[in-house]
Tab-separated table of C-alpha atoms in Angstrom:
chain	number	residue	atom	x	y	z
A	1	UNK	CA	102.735	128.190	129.593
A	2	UNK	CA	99.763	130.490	130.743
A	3	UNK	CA	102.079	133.551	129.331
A	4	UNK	CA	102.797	132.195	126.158
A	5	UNK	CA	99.158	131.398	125.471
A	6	UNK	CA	97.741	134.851	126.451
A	7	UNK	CA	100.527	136.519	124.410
A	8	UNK	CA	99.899	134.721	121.462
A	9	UNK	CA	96.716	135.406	121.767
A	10	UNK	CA	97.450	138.936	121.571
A	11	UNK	CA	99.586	139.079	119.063
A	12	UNK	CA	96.555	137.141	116.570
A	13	UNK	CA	93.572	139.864	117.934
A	14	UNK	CA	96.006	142.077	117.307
A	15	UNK	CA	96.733	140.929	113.537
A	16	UNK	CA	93.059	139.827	112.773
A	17	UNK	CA	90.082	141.735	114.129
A	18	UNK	CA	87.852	139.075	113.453
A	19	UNK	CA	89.715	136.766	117.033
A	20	UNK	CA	87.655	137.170	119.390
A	21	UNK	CA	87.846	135.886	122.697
A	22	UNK	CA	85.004	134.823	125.241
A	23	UNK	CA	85.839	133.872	128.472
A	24	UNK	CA	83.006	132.047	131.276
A	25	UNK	CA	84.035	134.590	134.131
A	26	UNK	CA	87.398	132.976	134.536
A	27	UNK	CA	90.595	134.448	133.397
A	28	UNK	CA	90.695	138.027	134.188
A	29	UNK	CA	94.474	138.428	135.414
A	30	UNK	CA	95.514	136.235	132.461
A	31	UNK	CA	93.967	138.502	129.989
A	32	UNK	CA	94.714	141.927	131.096
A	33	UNK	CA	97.073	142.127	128.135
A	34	UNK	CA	94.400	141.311	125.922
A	35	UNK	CA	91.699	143.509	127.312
A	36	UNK	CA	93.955	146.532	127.345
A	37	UNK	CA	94.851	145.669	123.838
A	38	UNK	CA	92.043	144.529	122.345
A	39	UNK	CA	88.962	145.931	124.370
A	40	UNK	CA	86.359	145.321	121.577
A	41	UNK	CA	87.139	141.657	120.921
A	42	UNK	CA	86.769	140.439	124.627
A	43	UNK	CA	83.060	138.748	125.759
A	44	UNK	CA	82.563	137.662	129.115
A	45	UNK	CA	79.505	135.261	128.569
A	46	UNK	CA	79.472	134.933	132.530
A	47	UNK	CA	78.855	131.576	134.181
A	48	UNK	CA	76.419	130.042	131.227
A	49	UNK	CA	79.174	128.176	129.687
A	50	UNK	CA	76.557	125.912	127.297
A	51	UNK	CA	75.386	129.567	126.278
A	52	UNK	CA	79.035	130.864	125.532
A	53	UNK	CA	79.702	127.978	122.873
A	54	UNK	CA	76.345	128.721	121.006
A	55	UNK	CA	77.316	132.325	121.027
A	56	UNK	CA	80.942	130.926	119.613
A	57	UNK	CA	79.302	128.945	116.768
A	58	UNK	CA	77.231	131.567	115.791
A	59	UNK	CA	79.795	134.316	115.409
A	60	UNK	CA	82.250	131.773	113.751
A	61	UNK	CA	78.769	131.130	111.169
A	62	UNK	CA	79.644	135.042	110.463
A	63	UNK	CA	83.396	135.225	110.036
A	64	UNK	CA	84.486	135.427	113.352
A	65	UNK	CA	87.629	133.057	114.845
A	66	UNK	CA	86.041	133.009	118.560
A	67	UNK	CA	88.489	131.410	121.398
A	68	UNK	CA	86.514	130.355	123.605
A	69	UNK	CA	88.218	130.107	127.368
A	70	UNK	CA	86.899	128.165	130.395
A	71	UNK	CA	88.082	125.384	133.285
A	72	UNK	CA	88.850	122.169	131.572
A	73	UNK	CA	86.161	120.603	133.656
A	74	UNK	CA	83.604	123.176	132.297
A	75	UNK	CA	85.012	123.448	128.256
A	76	UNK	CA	84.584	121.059	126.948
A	77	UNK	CA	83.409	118.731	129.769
A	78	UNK	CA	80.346	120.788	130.781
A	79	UNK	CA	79.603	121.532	127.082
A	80	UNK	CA	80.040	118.223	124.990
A	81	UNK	CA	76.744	118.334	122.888
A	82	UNK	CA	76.944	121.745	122.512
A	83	UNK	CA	80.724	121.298	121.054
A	84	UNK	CA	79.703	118.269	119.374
A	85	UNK	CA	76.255	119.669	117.690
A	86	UNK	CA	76.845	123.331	117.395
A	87	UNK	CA	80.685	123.566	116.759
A	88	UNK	CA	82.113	120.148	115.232
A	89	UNK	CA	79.021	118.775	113.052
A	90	UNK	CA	79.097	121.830	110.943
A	91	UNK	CA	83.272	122.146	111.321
A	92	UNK	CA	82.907	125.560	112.624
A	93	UNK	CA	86.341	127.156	113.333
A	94	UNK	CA	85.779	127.225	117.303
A	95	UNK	CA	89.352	127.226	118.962
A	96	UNK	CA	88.220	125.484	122.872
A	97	UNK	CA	90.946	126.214	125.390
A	98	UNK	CA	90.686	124.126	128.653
A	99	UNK	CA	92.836	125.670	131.543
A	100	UNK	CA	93.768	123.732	134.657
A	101	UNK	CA	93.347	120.150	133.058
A	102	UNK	CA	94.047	117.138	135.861
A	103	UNK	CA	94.395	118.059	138.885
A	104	UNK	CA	95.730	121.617	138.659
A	105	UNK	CA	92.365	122.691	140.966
A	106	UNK	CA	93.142	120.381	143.388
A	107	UNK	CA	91.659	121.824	146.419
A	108	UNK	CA	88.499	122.134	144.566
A	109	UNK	CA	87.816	118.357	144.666
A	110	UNK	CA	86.591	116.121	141.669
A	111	UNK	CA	84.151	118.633	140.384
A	112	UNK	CA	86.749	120.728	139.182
A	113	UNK	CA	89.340	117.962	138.122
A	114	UNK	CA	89.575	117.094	134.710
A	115	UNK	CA	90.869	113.757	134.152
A	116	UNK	CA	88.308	112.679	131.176
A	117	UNK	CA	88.631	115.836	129.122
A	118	UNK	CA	90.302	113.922	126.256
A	119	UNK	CA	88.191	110.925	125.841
A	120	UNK	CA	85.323	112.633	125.965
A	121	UNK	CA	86.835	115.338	122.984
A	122	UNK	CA	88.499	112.361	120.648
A	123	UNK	CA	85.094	110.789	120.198
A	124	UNK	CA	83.662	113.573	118.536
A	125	UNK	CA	83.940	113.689	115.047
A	126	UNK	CA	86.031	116.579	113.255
A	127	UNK	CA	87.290	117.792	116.467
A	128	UNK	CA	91.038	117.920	116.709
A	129	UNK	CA	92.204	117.457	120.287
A	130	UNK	CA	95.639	119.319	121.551
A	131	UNK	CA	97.803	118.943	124.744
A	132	UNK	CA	100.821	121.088	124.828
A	133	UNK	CA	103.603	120.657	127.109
A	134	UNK	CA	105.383	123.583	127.738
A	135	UNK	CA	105.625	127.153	126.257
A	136	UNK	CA	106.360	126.665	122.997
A	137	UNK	CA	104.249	123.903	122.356
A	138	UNK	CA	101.435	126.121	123.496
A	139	UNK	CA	102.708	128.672	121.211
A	140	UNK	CA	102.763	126.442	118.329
A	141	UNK	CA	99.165	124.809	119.017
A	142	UNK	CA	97.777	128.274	118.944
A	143	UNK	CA	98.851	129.298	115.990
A	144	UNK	CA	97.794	125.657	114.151
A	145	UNK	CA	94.621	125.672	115.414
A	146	UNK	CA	94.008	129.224	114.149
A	147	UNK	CA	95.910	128.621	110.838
A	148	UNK	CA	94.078	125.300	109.922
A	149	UNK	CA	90.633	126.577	110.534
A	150	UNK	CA	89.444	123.394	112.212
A	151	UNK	CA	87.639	122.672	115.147
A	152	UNK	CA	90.001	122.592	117.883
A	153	UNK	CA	90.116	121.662	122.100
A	154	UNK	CA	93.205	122.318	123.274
A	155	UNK	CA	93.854	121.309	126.815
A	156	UNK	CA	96.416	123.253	128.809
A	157	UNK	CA	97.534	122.242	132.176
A	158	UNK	CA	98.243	125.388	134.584
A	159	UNK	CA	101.232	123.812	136.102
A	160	UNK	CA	104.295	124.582	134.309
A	161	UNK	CA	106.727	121.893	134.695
A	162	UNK	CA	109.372	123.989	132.796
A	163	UNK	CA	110.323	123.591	129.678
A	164	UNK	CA	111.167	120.834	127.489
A	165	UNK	CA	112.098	122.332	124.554
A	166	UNK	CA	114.860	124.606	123.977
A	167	UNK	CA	113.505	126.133	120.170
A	168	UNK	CA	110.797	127.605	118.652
A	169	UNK	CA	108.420	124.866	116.994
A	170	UNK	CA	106.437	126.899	114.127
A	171	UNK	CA	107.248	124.170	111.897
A	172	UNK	CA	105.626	121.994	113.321
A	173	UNK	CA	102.628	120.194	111.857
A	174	UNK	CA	99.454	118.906	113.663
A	175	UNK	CA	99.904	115.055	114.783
A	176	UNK	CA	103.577	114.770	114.610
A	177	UNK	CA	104.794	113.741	117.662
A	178	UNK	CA	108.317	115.547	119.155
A	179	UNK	CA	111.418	114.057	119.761
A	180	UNK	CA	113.119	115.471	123.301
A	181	UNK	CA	115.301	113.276	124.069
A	182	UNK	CA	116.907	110.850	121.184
A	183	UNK	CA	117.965	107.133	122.280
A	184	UNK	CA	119.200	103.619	120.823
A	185	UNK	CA	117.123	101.511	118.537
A	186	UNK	CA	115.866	98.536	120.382
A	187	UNK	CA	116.128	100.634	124.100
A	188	UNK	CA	112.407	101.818	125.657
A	189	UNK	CA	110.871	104.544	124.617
A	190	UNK	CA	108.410	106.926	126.507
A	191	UNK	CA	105.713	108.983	124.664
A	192	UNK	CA	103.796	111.511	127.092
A	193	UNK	CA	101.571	114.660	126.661
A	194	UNK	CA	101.410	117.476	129.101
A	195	UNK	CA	102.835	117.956	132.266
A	196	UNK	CA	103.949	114.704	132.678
A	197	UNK	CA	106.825	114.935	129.404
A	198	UNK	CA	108.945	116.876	131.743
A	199	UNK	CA	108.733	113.724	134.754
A	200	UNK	CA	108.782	111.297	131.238
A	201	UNK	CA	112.397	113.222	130.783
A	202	UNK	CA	113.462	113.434	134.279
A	203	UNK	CA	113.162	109.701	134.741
A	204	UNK	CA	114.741	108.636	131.160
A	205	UNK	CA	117.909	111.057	131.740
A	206	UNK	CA	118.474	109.791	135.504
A	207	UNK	CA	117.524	105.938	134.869
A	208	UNK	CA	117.728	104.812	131.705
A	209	UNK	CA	120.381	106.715	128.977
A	210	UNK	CA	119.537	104.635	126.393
A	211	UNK	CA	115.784	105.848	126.132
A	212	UNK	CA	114.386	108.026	123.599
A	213	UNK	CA	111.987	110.245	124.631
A	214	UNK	CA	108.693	112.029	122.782
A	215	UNK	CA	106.263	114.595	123.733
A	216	UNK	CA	102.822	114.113	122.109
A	217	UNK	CA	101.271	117.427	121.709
A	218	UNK	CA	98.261	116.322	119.165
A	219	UNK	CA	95.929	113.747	120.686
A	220	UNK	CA	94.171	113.968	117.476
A	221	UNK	CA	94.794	113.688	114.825
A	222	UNK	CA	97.801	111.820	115.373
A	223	UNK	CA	100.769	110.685	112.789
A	224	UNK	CA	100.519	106.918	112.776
A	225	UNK	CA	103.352	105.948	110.859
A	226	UNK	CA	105.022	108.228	113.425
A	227	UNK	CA	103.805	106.075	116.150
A	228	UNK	CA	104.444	102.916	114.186
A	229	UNK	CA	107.991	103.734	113.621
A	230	UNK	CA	108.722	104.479	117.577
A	231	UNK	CA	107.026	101.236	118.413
A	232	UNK	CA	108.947	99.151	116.084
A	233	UNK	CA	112.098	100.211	117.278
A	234	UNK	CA	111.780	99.844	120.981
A	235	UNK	CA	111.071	96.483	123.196
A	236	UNK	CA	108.982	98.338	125.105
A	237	UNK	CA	106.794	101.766	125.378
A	238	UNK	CA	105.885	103.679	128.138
A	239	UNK	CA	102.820	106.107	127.806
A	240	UNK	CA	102.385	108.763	130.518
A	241	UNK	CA	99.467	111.471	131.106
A	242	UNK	CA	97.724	113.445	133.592
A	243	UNK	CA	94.205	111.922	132.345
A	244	UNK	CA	92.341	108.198	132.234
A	245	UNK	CA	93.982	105.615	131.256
A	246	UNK	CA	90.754	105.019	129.522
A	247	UNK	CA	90.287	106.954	125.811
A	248	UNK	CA	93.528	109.286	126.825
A	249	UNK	CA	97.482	108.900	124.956
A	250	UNK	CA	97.629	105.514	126.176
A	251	UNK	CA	94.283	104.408	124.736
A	252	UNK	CA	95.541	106.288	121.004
A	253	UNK	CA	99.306	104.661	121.286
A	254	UNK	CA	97.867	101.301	121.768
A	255	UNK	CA	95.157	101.210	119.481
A	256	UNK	CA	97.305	101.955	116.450
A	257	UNK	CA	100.219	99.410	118.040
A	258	UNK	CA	97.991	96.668	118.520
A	259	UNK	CA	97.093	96.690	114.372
A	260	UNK	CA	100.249	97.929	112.812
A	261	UNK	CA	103.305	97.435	115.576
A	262	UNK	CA	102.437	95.139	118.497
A	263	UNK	CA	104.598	96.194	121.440
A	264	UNK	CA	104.806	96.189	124.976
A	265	UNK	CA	103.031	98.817	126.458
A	266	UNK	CA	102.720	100.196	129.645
A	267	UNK	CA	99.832	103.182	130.144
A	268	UNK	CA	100.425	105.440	133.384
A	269	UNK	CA	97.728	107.551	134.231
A	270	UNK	CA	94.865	107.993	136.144
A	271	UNK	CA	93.219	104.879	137.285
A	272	UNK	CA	89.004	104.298	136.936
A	273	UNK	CA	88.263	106.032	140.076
A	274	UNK	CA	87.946	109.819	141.693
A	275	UNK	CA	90.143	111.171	143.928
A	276	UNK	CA	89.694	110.649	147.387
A	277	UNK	CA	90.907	113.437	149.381
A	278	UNK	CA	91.700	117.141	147.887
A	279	UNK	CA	94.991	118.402	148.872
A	280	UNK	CA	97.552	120.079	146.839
A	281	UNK	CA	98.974	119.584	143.129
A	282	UNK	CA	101.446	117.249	144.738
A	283	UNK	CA	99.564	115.525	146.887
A	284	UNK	CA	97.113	114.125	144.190
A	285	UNK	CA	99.929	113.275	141.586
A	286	UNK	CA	101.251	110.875	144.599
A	287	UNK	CA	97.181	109.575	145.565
A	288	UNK	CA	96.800	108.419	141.846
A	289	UNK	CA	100.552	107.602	141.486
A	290	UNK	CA	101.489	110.173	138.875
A	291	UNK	CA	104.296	111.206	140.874
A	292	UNK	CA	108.290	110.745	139.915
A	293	UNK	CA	109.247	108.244	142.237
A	294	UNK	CA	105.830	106.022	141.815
A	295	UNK	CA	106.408	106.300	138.016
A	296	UNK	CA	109.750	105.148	138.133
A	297	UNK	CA	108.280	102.118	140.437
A	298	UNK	CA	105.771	100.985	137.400
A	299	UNK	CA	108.175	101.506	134.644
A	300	UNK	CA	110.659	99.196	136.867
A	301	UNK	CA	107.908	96.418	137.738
A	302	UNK	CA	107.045	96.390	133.832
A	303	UNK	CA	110.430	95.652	132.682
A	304	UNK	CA	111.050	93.148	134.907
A	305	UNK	CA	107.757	91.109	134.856
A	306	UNK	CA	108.041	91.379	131.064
């Protein structure tokens, strides 16, 4: 994922000189490519993150398209009224990447764990919100959030799951939600965002073949009648995301059910509380229950108690 981001990255500096990128002294392996080929349009704004997306509106005020790079748990959640009141009230064309979203830094304890990144983006007006899965849904936010000249976060988890796509996606269009594995009308269906689509397939191809399965790589904005369709035509959803369950996928797929398509719905995710030890990427998937086998447990319990 991490590859495909910094390589299309390149390849728009490389076709417009007016990308730039500024990075909060994070990064530097992951950009070598793009210092090497584009020297002039790298910034390192240093540890001043609040600083760095002032700098961002201001050169996007001039005709820049600044990508502005950082920890998820410092851009945006370090930086939310500076996003909010410098970037998104005056729809500035700001492109926000968060690296490491959930708990990617997980020896680095709950300072660096990013677990509210999306709520906290998805109430700000005018911001769209992104979570890709794999590669080429990286690939294919990038280049929508540079083509639709929008305020943009787009939160990218470091650890690649693999893929879950086997095609290129640049016809996709922002909110649509993707289809990776198809199922029967009437079955379950699971909707998840980020790294946890791949465990969302896993589980549906090993446990239940009737399932359809969708990755949801636009938080917001998000195709309702999309959503409305999917919930119509299952007996029960699943929603699953490295994030809250509070203000996350689950929160978005249930508000729009409970008006238009009242369904079922089970939300896996991060409970209300921090972690309580640090450990590895592993470990903390299985403390908050995020794990395969724990997921499979809730997704059993629901259908049976319901």
């Amino acid at each position: 994922m991490r590859a495909a981001f910094s390589d299309t990255l390149v390849r728009l500096a490389k076709a417009d000189p007016n990308v730039l990128l500024l990075t909060g002294d994070h990064g530097y392996a992951l950009f070598d490519d793009f210092r090497r080929e584009c020297p002039a349009q790298y910034i390192n704004a240093g540890i001043a993150e609040q600083n760095m997306v002032g700098m961002a509106a201001g050169l996007a005020r001039t005709g820049f398209r600044p990508f502005v790079y950082g920890l998820s748990a410092f851009i945006p959640v370090r930086v939310l009224e500076q996003i909010k009141l410098d970037i998104a009230h005056d729809h500035l064309p700001v492109i926000l990447i968060g690296d490491g979203a959930g708990f990617v830094y997980s020896h680095l304890g709950t300072s660096h764990q990013s677990t509210e990144d999306m709520a906290c983006t998805r109430a700000i007006p005018d911001l769209s919100v992104y979570s890709p899965a794999d590669r080429f849904e990286v690939s294919a936010c990038m280049a929508l959030a540079y083509q639709t000249k929008v305020p943009v976060y787009l939160r990218m988890g470091k650890s690649d799951r693999g893929d879950v796509h086997t095609h290129d996606l640049s016809q996709v269009k922002a909110g649509q939600l993707l289809q990776v594995k198809a199922g029967q009308a009437g079955a379950i269906s699971l909707i998840a965002t980020g790294a946890l689509v791949r465990t969302a397939l896993d589980i549906a191809q090993a446990s239940y073949p009737e399932a359809s399965v969708w990755s949801a790589p636009f938080i917001k904005p998000m195709d309702s009648q999309q959503v409305i369709t999917i919930c119509a035509q299952s007996r029960a959803v699943m929603v699953l995301e490295e994030h809250s369950v509070l203000g996350g996928l689950g929160s978005v797929i249930t508000e729009i059910a409970s008006e238009f398509a009242p369904v079922r719905i089970l939300r896996v995710g991060v409970q209300d509380r921090f972690s309580q030890h640090c450990g590895t990427y592993e470990y903390l998937l299985k403390e908050h229950g995020l794990d395969r086998p724990a997921v499979e447990q809730r997704i059993r319990d629901f259908l049976i108690a319901n």
